[in-house]
Tab-separated table of C-alpha atoms and ligand atoms in Angstrom:
chain	number	residue	atom	x	y	z
A	300	MET	CA	85.813	98.061	172.949
A	301	THR	CA	82.220	97.389	171.987
A	302	ASP	CA	80.838	94.816	169.585
A	303	ALA	CA	78.396	97.307	168.090
A	304	PRO	CA	79.182	98.826	164.670
A	305	THR	CA	81.228	101.951	165.303
A	306	PRO	CA	81.345	104.937	162.947
A	307	LYS	CA	84.867	105.867	161.931
A	308	PRO	CA	86.616	108.542	164.004
A	309	GLY	CA	85.200	112.027	163.671
A	310	ILE	CA	81.785	111.134	162.277
A	311	LEU	CA	79.932	111.574	165.558
A	312	ASP	CA	81.732	114.881	166.183
A	313	ILE	CA	80.016	116.400	163.143
A	314	ALA	CA	77.149	118.655	164.184
A	315	PRO	CA	74.054	117.480	162.283
A	316	TYR	CA	72.926	119.941	159.599
A	317	VAL	CA	69.739	121.681	160.661
A	318	GLY	CA	67.666	122.604	157.627
A	319	GLY	CA	65.146	125.422	157.407
A	320	LYS	CA	62.141	124.519	159.476
A	321	GLY	CA	58.934	123.909	157.499
A	322	LYS	CA	56.159	123.765	160.118
A	323	ILE	CA	54.614	125.813	162.867
A	324	ASP	CA	52.305	123.989	165.274
A	325	GLY	CA	48.723	124.982	164.635
A	326	VAL	CA	49.417	126.811	161.354
A	327	ALA	CA	48.104	124.921	158.332
A	328	GLU	CA	50.070	126.754	155.663
A	329	PRO	CA	52.974	128.688	157.097
A	330	MET	CA	54.998	131.074	154.947
A	331	LYS	CA	58.278	129.237	154.549
A	332	LEU	CA	61.023	131.796	154.105
A	333	SER	CA	63.733	129.722	155.727
A	334	SER	CA	65.586	127.950	152.891
A	335	ASN	CA	66.110	130.503	150.105
A	336	GLU	CA	63.737	128.675	147.828
A	337	ASN	CA	62.151	130.338	144.806
A	338	ALA	CA	58.964	132.050	145.999
A	339	LEU	CA	57.403	131.564	142.558
A	340	GLY	CA	58.005	127.828	142.652
A	341	ALA	CA	59.101	125.965	139.537
A	342	GLY	CA	58.251	127.378	136.109
A	343	GLN	CA	55.560	125.903	133.908
A	344	LYS	CA	58.025	124.332	131.480
A	345	ALA	CA	59.778	122.444	134.272
A	346	ARG	CA	56.454	121.371	135.757
A	347	ASP	CA	55.329	120.023	132.391
A	348	ALA	CA	58.595	118.149	131.903
A	349	TYR	CA	58.333	116.710	135.397
A	350	ALA	CA	54.759	115.568	134.731
A	351	ALA	CA	55.798	113.984	131.416
A	352	ALA	CA	58.588	112.068	133.157
A	353	ILE	CA	55.897	109.851	134.672
A	354	ASN	CA	56.119	107.700	131.555
A	355	ASN	CA	59.798	106.992	132.219
A	356	LEU	CA	59.872	106.234	135.895
A	357	HIS	CA	60.958	102.657	135.278
A	358	ILE	CA	63.986	103.720	133.193
A	359	TYR	CA	67.320	104.437	134.842
A	360	PRO	CA	68.495	107.986	134.233
A	361	ASP	CA	71.213	108.739	131.699
A	362	GLY	CA	74.266	108.538	133.955
A	363	ARG	CA	76.081	111.025	131.734
A	364	ALA	CA	73.203	113.495	131.940
A	365	GLY	CA	73.714	113.935	128.201
A	366	LYS	CA	70.771	116.210	127.395
A	367	LEU	CA	71.283	118.368	130.428
A	368	ARG	CA	75.017	118.454	129.741
A	369	ASP	CA	74.360	119.783	126.235
A	370	ALA	CA	71.752	122.252	127.464
A	371	VAL	CA	73.980	123.658	130.216
A	372	ALA	CA	76.980	123.838	127.890
A	373	ALA	CA	74.954	125.752	125.295
A	374	HIS	CA	73.260	128.020	127.831
A	375	HIS	CA	76.485	129.100	129.522
A	376	GLY	CA	78.896	128.709	126.598
A	377	LEU	CA	80.910	125.984	128.352
A	378	ASP	CA	82.682	122.832	127.234
A	379	GLY	CA	80.176	120.091	128.113
A	380	GLU	CA	82.933	117.576	128.823
A	381	ARG	CA	83.990	119.714	131.739
A	382	LEU	CA	80.720	119.424	133.670
A	383	ILE	CA	80.008	117.338	136.765
A	384	PHE	CA	76.339	116.859	137.665
A	385	GLY	CA	75.248	116.202	141.198
A	386	ASN	CA	72.217	115.542	143.356
A	387	GLY	CA	72.213	119.236	144.139
A	388	SER	CA	75.441	121.195	144.177
A	389	ASP	CA	75.785	119.830	147.710
A	390	GLU	CA	76.677	116.515	146.149
A	391	VAL	CA	79.279	118.159	143.929
A	392	PHE	CA	80.993	119.548	147.067
A	393	ALA	CA	80.808	116.119	148.703
A	394	LEU	CA	82.280	114.454	145.609
A	395	LEU	CA	85.141	116.942	145.463
A	396	ASN	CA	85.856	116.453	149.154
A	397	GLN	CA	85.758	112.700	148.775
A	398	THR	CA	88.038	112.822	145.749
A	399	TYR	CA	90.687	115.160	147.141
A	400	LEU	CA	90.721	114.936	150.947
A	401	GLU	CA	92.403	112.430	153.163
A	402	ALA	CA	93.016	112.365	156.897
A	403	GLY	CA	95.178	115.299	157.913
A	404	ASP	CA	94.258	117.466	154.938
A	405	ASN	CA	92.225	120.596	155.342
A	406	ILE	CA	89.776	122.822	153.549
A	407	VAL	CA	89.703	126.566	153.997
A	408	THR	CA	86.545	128.624	153.882
A	409	GLY	CA	85.193	131.816	155.373
A	410	GLN	CA	84.052	132.045	158.965
A	411	TYR	CA	80.424	132.348	157.833
A	412	GLY	CA	80.818	130.076	154.799
A	413	PHE	CA	78.080	127.666	153.768
A	414	LEU	CA	78.000	124.674	156.133
A	415	ALA	CA	77.653	121.991	153.453
A	416	TYR	CA	81.345	122.322	152.501
A	417	ARG	CA	82.376	121.396	156.005
A	418	ILE	CA	80.263	118.328	156.654
A	419	SER	CA	81.769	116.061	154.034
A	420	ALA	CA	85.253	117.456	154.643
A	421	LEU	CA	84.983	116.280	158.244
A	422	ALA	CA	83.522	112.973	157.078
A	423	ASN	CA	86.723	112.498	155.084
A	424	GLN	CA	88.741	113.123	158.252
A	425	ALA	CA	90.003	116.431	157.016
A	426	THR	CA	89.928	119.552	159.155
A	427	VAL	CA	88.193	122.817	158.410
A	428	LYS	CA	90.118	126.076	158.694
A	429	LEU	CA	87.940	129.145	158.918
A	430	ALA	CA	89.190	132.526	157.741
A	431	PRO	CA	87.846	135.449	159.777
A	432	GLU	CA	85.170	137.561	158.098
A	433	PRO	CA	85.141	140.742	160.167
A	434	GLY	CA	83.238	142.504	157.409
A	435	PHE	CA	80.824	139.563	156.975
A	436	LYS	CA	82.336	138.659	153.616
A	437	ALA	CA	85.156	136.374	152.521
A	438	GLU	CA	88.463	138.264	152.722
A	439	VAL	CA	91.139	137.233	150.229
A	440	ASP	CA	94.100	137.822	152.537
A	441	ALA	CA	92.475	136.123	155.517
A	442	ILE	CA	91.786	133.059	153.367
A	443	LEU	CA	95.338	132.999	152.036
A	444	GLU	CA	96.685	133.184	155.577
A	445	GLN	CA	94.891	129.931	156.413
A	446	VAL	CA	96.244	128.030	153.415
A	447	ASP	CA	99.079	125.627	154.181
A	448	GLU	CA	100.711	122.619	152.521
A	449	ARG	CA	97.848	120.356	153.683
A	450	THR	CA	95.147	122.587	152.206
A	451	LYS	CA	93.481	120.767	149.334
A	452	ILE	CA	90.390	122.864	148.697
A	453	VAL	CA	89.395	126.487	149.271
A	454	TYR	CA	85.661	127.166	149.143
A	455	ILE	CA	84.092	130.547	148.603
A	456	SER	CA	80.508	131.285	147.736
A	457	SER	CA	79.781	134.404	145.800
A	458	PRO	CA	77.137	135.457	146.665
A	459	SER	CA	77.524	133.902	150.060
A	460	ASN	CA	74.930	132.331	152.298
A	461	PRO	CA	73.945	133.407	154.954
A	462	THR	CA	75.598	136.842	154.796
A	463	GLY	CA	74.500	137.741	151.240
A	464	SER	CA	77.927	139.263	150.552
A	465	TYR	CA	79.900	138.591	147.385
A	466	ASN	CA	83.440	138.806	146.132
A	467	THR	CA	84.220	141.141	143.277
A	468	ALA	CA	85.690	139.699	140.107
A	469	GLU	CA	88.961	141.387	140.997
A	470	GLU	CA	89.045	139.768	144.452
A	471	THR	CA	88.311	136.329	143.054
A	472	ARG	CA	91.066	136.687	140.468
A	473	ARG	CA	93.497	137.827	143.133
A	474	LEU	CA	92.616	134.879	145.362
A	475	HIS	CA	93.143	132.440	142.535
A	476	ALA	CA	96.405	134.034	141.436
A	477	ALA	CA	97.844	133.791	144.949
A	478	LEU	CA	96.827	130.190	145.651
A	479	PRO	CA	99.394	127.431	145.246
A	480	PRO	CA	98.546	125.327	142.176
A	481	HIS	CA	97.879	122.171	144.230
A	482	VAL	CA	94.890	123.857	145.885
A	483	LEU	CA	91.498	123.504	144.242
A	484	LEU	CA	89.474	126.721	144.383
A	485	VAL	CA	85.739	126.023	144.461
A	486	ILE	CA	83.617	129.063	143.659
A	487	ASP	CA	80.006	128.375	144.601
A	488	GLU	CA	77.711	130.527	142.464
A	489	ALA	CA	74.382	129.130	143.716
A	490	TYR	CA	72.874	132.637	143.785
A	491	ALA	CA	74.623	133.989	140.669
A	492	GLU	CA	71.441	134.783	138.789
A	493	PHE	CA	70.256	137.179	141.500
A	494	VAL	CA	73.349	139.390	141.454
A	495	THR	CA	72.911	142.877	140.090
A	496	ALA	CA	76.172	144.409	141.378
A	497	PRO	CA	78.303	145.595	138.446
A	498	ASP	CA	81.614	144.533	139.997
A	499	TRP	CA	80.572	140.875	140.301
A	500	GLU	CA	81.294	138.503	137.428
A	501	THR	CA	80.761	134.825	136.963
A	502	SER	CA	84.005	132.901	137.337
A	503	PHE	CA	83.276	130.640	134.353
A	504	PRO	CA	85.841	132.511	132.183
A	505	LEU	CA	88.452	132.397	134.956
A	506	ALA	CA	87.833	128.667	135.369
A	507	ARG	CA	88.070	128.012	131.655
A	508	ASP	CA	91.803	128.682	131.599
A	509	ALA	CA	92.688	127.328	135.032
A	510	ASP	CA	93.755	123.858	136.170
A	511	ASN	CA	92.444	124.284	139.697
A	512	ILE	CA	89.074	126.063	139.659
A	513	VAL	CA	85.600	124.537	139.959
A	514	VAL	CA	82.576	126.816	139.575
A	515	THR	CA	79.320	125.374	140.894
A	516	ARG	CA	75.747	126.297	140.061
A	517	THR	CA	72.372	124.949	141.136
A	518	PHE	CA	68.853	124.503	139.800
A	519	SER	CA	67.502	124.995	143.335
A	520	LYS	CA	67.318	128.783	143.368
A	521	ILE	CA	66.442	130.801	140.232
A	522	HIS	CA	64.944	127.696	138.586
A	523	GLY	CA	62.894	126.718	141.635
A	524	LEU	CA	63.815	123.027	141.578
A	525	GLY	CA	65.259	122.595	145.070
A	526	GLY	CA	63.089	119.545	145.656
A	527	LEU	CA	64.505	117.748	142.629
A	528	ARG	CA	68.175	118.144	143.633
A	529	ILE	CA	70.206	119.157	140.593
A	530	GLY	CA	73.443	121.082	140.588
A	531	PHE	CA	76.631	121.066	138.574
A	532	GLY	CA	80.266	122.020	138.611
A	533	TYR	CA	82.381	123.352	135.738
A	534	ALA	CA	85.813	121.898	136.350
A	535	PRO	CA	89.111	121.088	134.652
A	536	LEU	CA	88.852	117.858	132.664
A	537	LYS	CA	91.250	116.078	135.024
A	538	VAL	CA	89.033	116.929	137.984
A	539	CYS	CA	85.953	115.646	136.120
A	540	GLU	CA	87.725	112.415	135.277
A	541	ALA	CA	88.794	111.869	138.880
A	542	VAL	CA	85.370	112.678	140.334
A	543	ASP	CA	83.673	110.424	137.813
A	544	ARG	CA	85.458	107.413	139.328
A	545	ILE	CA	83.505	107.763	142.555
A	546	ARG	CA	80.279	109.403	141.392
A	547	LEU	CA	77.432	106.935	141.699
A	548	PRO	CA	76.269	106.243	138.153
A	549	PHE	CA	72.651	107.381	138.504
A	550	ASN	CA	73.021	110.271	140.908
A	551	VAL	CA	70.519	112.602	139.226
A	552	SER	CA	66.973	111.348	138.639
A	553	VAL	CA	65.039	111.060	135.382
A	554	ALA	CA	62.512	113.690	136.473
A	555	GLY	CA	65.274	115.974	137.716
A	556	LEU	CA	67.199	115.826	134.467
A	557	ASP	CA	64.110	116.464	132.334
A	558	ALA	CA	62.851	119.295	134.506
A	559	ALA	CA	66.271	120.964	134.562
A	560	VAL	CA	66.554	120.940	130.765
A	561	ALA	CA	63.098	122.523	130.523
A	562	ALA	CA	63.875	125.078	133.250
A	563	LEU	CA	66.975	126.288	131.435
A	564	SER	CA	64.881	127.192	128.417
A	565	ASP	CA	62.222	128.959	130.500
A	566	GLU	CA	63.521	132.490	130.225
A	567	ALA	CA	60.190	134.005	131.274
A	568	HIS	CA	60.305	132.189	134.594
A	569	GLN	CA	63.923	133.140	135.216
A	570	LYS	CA	63.084	136.758	134.430
A	571	ALA	CA	60.041	136.800	136.725
A	572	SER	CA	62.063	135.178	139.529
A	573	LEU	CA	64.805	137.767	139.208
A	574	GLU	CA	62.334	140.639	139.006
A	575	LEU	CA	60.660	139.554	142.221
A	576	VAL	CA	63.988	139.605	144.033
A	577	GLU	CA	65.134	142.839	142.383
A	578	THR	CA	61.929	144.522	143.484
A	579	TRP	CA	61.658	143.200	147.015
A	580	ARG	CA	65.250	142.800	148.183
A	581	PRO	CA	65.780	146.579	148.396
A	582	ARG	CA	62.280	147.214	149.734
A	583	LEU	CA	62.673	144.691	152.527
A	584	THR	CA	66.175	145.958	153.290
A	585	GLN	CA	65.159	149.580	153.537
A	586	ALA	CA	61.924	148.988	155.414
A	587	ILE	CA	63.535	146.722	158.003
A	588	ARG	CA	66.383	149.193	158.492
A	589	GLY	CA	63.664	151.768	159.050
A	590	PHE	CA	62.365	149.650	161.951
A	591	GLY	CA	65.794	150.067	163.565
A	592	PHE	CA	67.382	146.715	162.703
A	593	GLU	CA	70.625	146.206	160.817
A	594	VAL	CA	70.235	144.558	157.411
A	595	PHE	CA	73.329	143.435	155.538
A	596	PRO	CA	73.463	144.305	151.836
A	597	SER	CA	72.542	141.113	149.950
A	598	ALA	CA	73.285	139.862	146.471
A	599	GLY	CA	71.130	136.734	146.908
A	600	ASN	CA	67.401	135.989	147.140
A	601	PHE	CA	67.459	136.540	150.902
A	602	ILE	CA	68.457	139.107	153.464
A	603	LEU	CA	70.250	138.793	156.785
A	604	VAL	CA	68.839	140.887	159.614
A	605	ARG	CA	70.826	141.606	162.766
A	606	PHE	CA	69.136	142.310	166.075
A	607	ALA	CA	70.543	143.806	169.268
A	608	ASP	CA	71.486	140.393	170.636
A	609	ALA	CA	70.677	136.690	170.392
A	610	ALA	CA	67.724	136.980	172.784
A	611	THR	CA	66.117	139.682	170.621
A	612	ALA	CA	66.690	137.620	167.466
A	613	GLY	CA	65.045	134.666	169.218
A	614	ALA	CA	62.095	136.823	170.268
A	615	ALA	CA	61.738	138.167	166.705
A	616	ASN	CA	61.817	134.628	165.377
A	617	ASP	CA	59.072	133.587	167.832
A	618	TYR	CA	57.027	136.646	166.926
A	619	LEU	CA	57.281	135.889	163.204
A	620	ASN	CA	56.180	132.325	163.964
A	621	THR	CA	53.051	133.641	165.667
A	622	ARG	CA	52.276	135.398	162.375
A	623	GLY	CA	52.692	132.138	160.465
A	624	ILE	CA	56.114	133.095	159.087
A	625	ILE	CA	59.138	130.807	159.242
A	626	VAL	CA	62.574	132.379	158.813
A	627	ARG	CA	66.025	130.981	159.516
A	628	PRO	CA	67.903	131.410	162.777
A	629	VAL	CA	71.603	131.217	161.905
A	630	GLY	CA	73.205	130.453	165.254
A	631	GLY	CA	74.761	127.402	163.579
A	632	TYR	CA	76.815	129.848	161.512
A	633	GLY	CA	77.967	131.743	164.591
A	634	LEU	CA	75.401	134.471	164.004
A	635	PRO	CA	72.964	133.962	166.905
A	636	ASP	CA	71.837	137.594	166.802
A	637	CYS	CA	70.720	137.313	163.156
A	638	LEU	CA	67.793	135.897	161.190
A	639	ARG	CA	67.947	135.077	157.502
A	640	ILE	CA	64.790	135.812	155.543
A	641	THR	CA	64.143	134.583	152.005
A	642	VAL	CA	62.557	137.083	149.641
A	643	GLY	CA	58.998	135.818	149.236
A	644	THR	CA	55.973	136.691	147.173
A	645	GLU	CA	54.546	140.188	147.551
A	646	ASP	CA	52.009	138.998	150.144
A	647	GLN	CA	54.645	137.134	152.103
A	648	ASN	CA	57.016	140.101	152.073
A	649	ARG	CA	54.268	142.422	153.263
A	650	ALA	CA	53.460	139.973	156.059
A	651	VAL	CA	57.141	139.974	157.114
A	652	LEU	CA	57.226	143.762	157.160
A	653	ASP	CA	53.986	144.021	159.151
A	654	ALA	CA	55.235	141.489	161.683
A	655	LEU	CA	58.668	143.078	162.098
A	656	SER	CA	57.232	146.560	162.426
A	657	GLU	CA	54.895	145.281	165.161
A	658	PHE	CA	57.828	143.532	166.816
A	659	ALA	CA	59.929	146.701	166.689
A	660	ALA	CA	57.120	148.692	168.298
A	661	LYS	CA	56.733	146.286	171.214
B	1218	PLP	C1	75.752	128.975	149.069
B	1218	PLP	C2	74.957	127.776	148.704
B	1218	PLP	N1	75.511	126.848	147.921
B	1218	PLP	C3	74.852	125.740	147.575
B	1218	PLP	C4	73.568	125.517	148.008
B	1218	PLP	C5	72.935	124.185	147.778
B	1218	PLP	O1	72.401	124.036	146.583
B	1218	PLP	P1	71.812	122.641	146.117
B	1218	PLP	O2	70.354	122.712	146.399
B	1218	PLP	O3	72.157	122.639	144.676
B	1218	PLP	O4	72.479	121.524	146.850
B	1218	PLP	C6	72.926	126.442	148.800
B	1218	PLP	C7	71.551	126.190	149.275
B	1218	PLP	O5	70.990	126.847	150.080
B	1218	PLP	C8	73.642	127.597	149.168
B	1218	PLP	O6	73.097	128.502	149.976
C-alpha cells in the first residue's frame, strides 16, 4: 500500500491514445495527412464567425447550445430537444459511456472500430468486446454474437475509421432489430457527408422512432473545425435527459458554437470539401493499387493502404516522411501492415502518389 494518490483499477491498463503525428524533424511545413482533417481547412463563414467571437471571449457559452441546436435541427430535420452537444463527438461517446456503464458491463464494437469508444468504456471499468471483422467491416452477426446481458452499448461507425468501410442501411436496420431493447446502439456518422454509395443511408430516420439509438455527427470533418471540438448526438429524449445530468454545463466553447452555426450554412464549402474527396479518393485508390499495394474501398475522406507486411508499411511510412508527408500508422488498431492516408489537396495527393510510386520502385 502506498501513500501516493492511486488511480482507480484499470486506468493505468488503458493504452494511451496516440494521435496523428504533426511534425517531422527538419521539415518546416509537413503535409499532415494523418488525422482525416479537412484539407481545405475551415470555410470562410466559419472563420468569420470565429474571428467575430473575439468580442465575446469573456462570456460563458450558452450551455444549451441554443443557436446551434436550432441550426442543426433545421439543417437535418431533427427534433432539437433530442440533441446532445459535445466537445467533439468523442465527448458524446464518453458521456454515453459514463451515463450507462458500470463495472462489469461491456460495450461491443468491431475489431477495427474507432478507439475512442473503448477508452472511456475502460475508464468506467467496463470491458470491451470486439466482434471479428474478417472483411474489414462491421459484421452484423459477429456483433450480435458478442452481445450478452451485460452489454450496455454497441458502437458502429459508418463509415468506419480506419478501414473506410460502411454498413448498408439494410444491415444497420437488421442490427438494430436484433438487439435487445436494453442495449443502446450508437451509430457514429462522423464521415457521413463523404459517402457516395447508394446503399448507405443516414440512420437519423431509424433513430427517430427508436428508444435505443444514438446517431452521432461531427463538425471536425466536412466542416473543417476539428480544432474547435464540436460534435453532437441525436438520441431518444430519455437518453438526452440522463446525459444532461453529468454533462459539464459549458462543454462547447463560444467560438466553437458560433463557428459551427456558420459552417452549417456554408453550403459552398461543404460542396467543395466533398468534391475534393470525390475527385481524389478514387484517383488515389486506383493509382496506389497500380503501384501494387492493396487499397481498401473507402467511404470516408481517407484511404487505408495495405503493404506486404508490417516492416514494409513501416518503410513506406519512413519514406513518406522523407518527402515531408505524414500519414497514419494503424498498428494500434491491429493493422500494423497498413497506413491510413487522408485525402489532401491536389498538390498533397500528387506528392503522396509520387512518393509511393518511388517507394514501390525501390
Ligand atoms: C469514426 C470517428 N468518429 C468520431 C471521430 C471524432 O470526431 P470528433 O472530432 O467530433 O471528436 C473521428 C475522428 O477522427 C472518427 O474517425
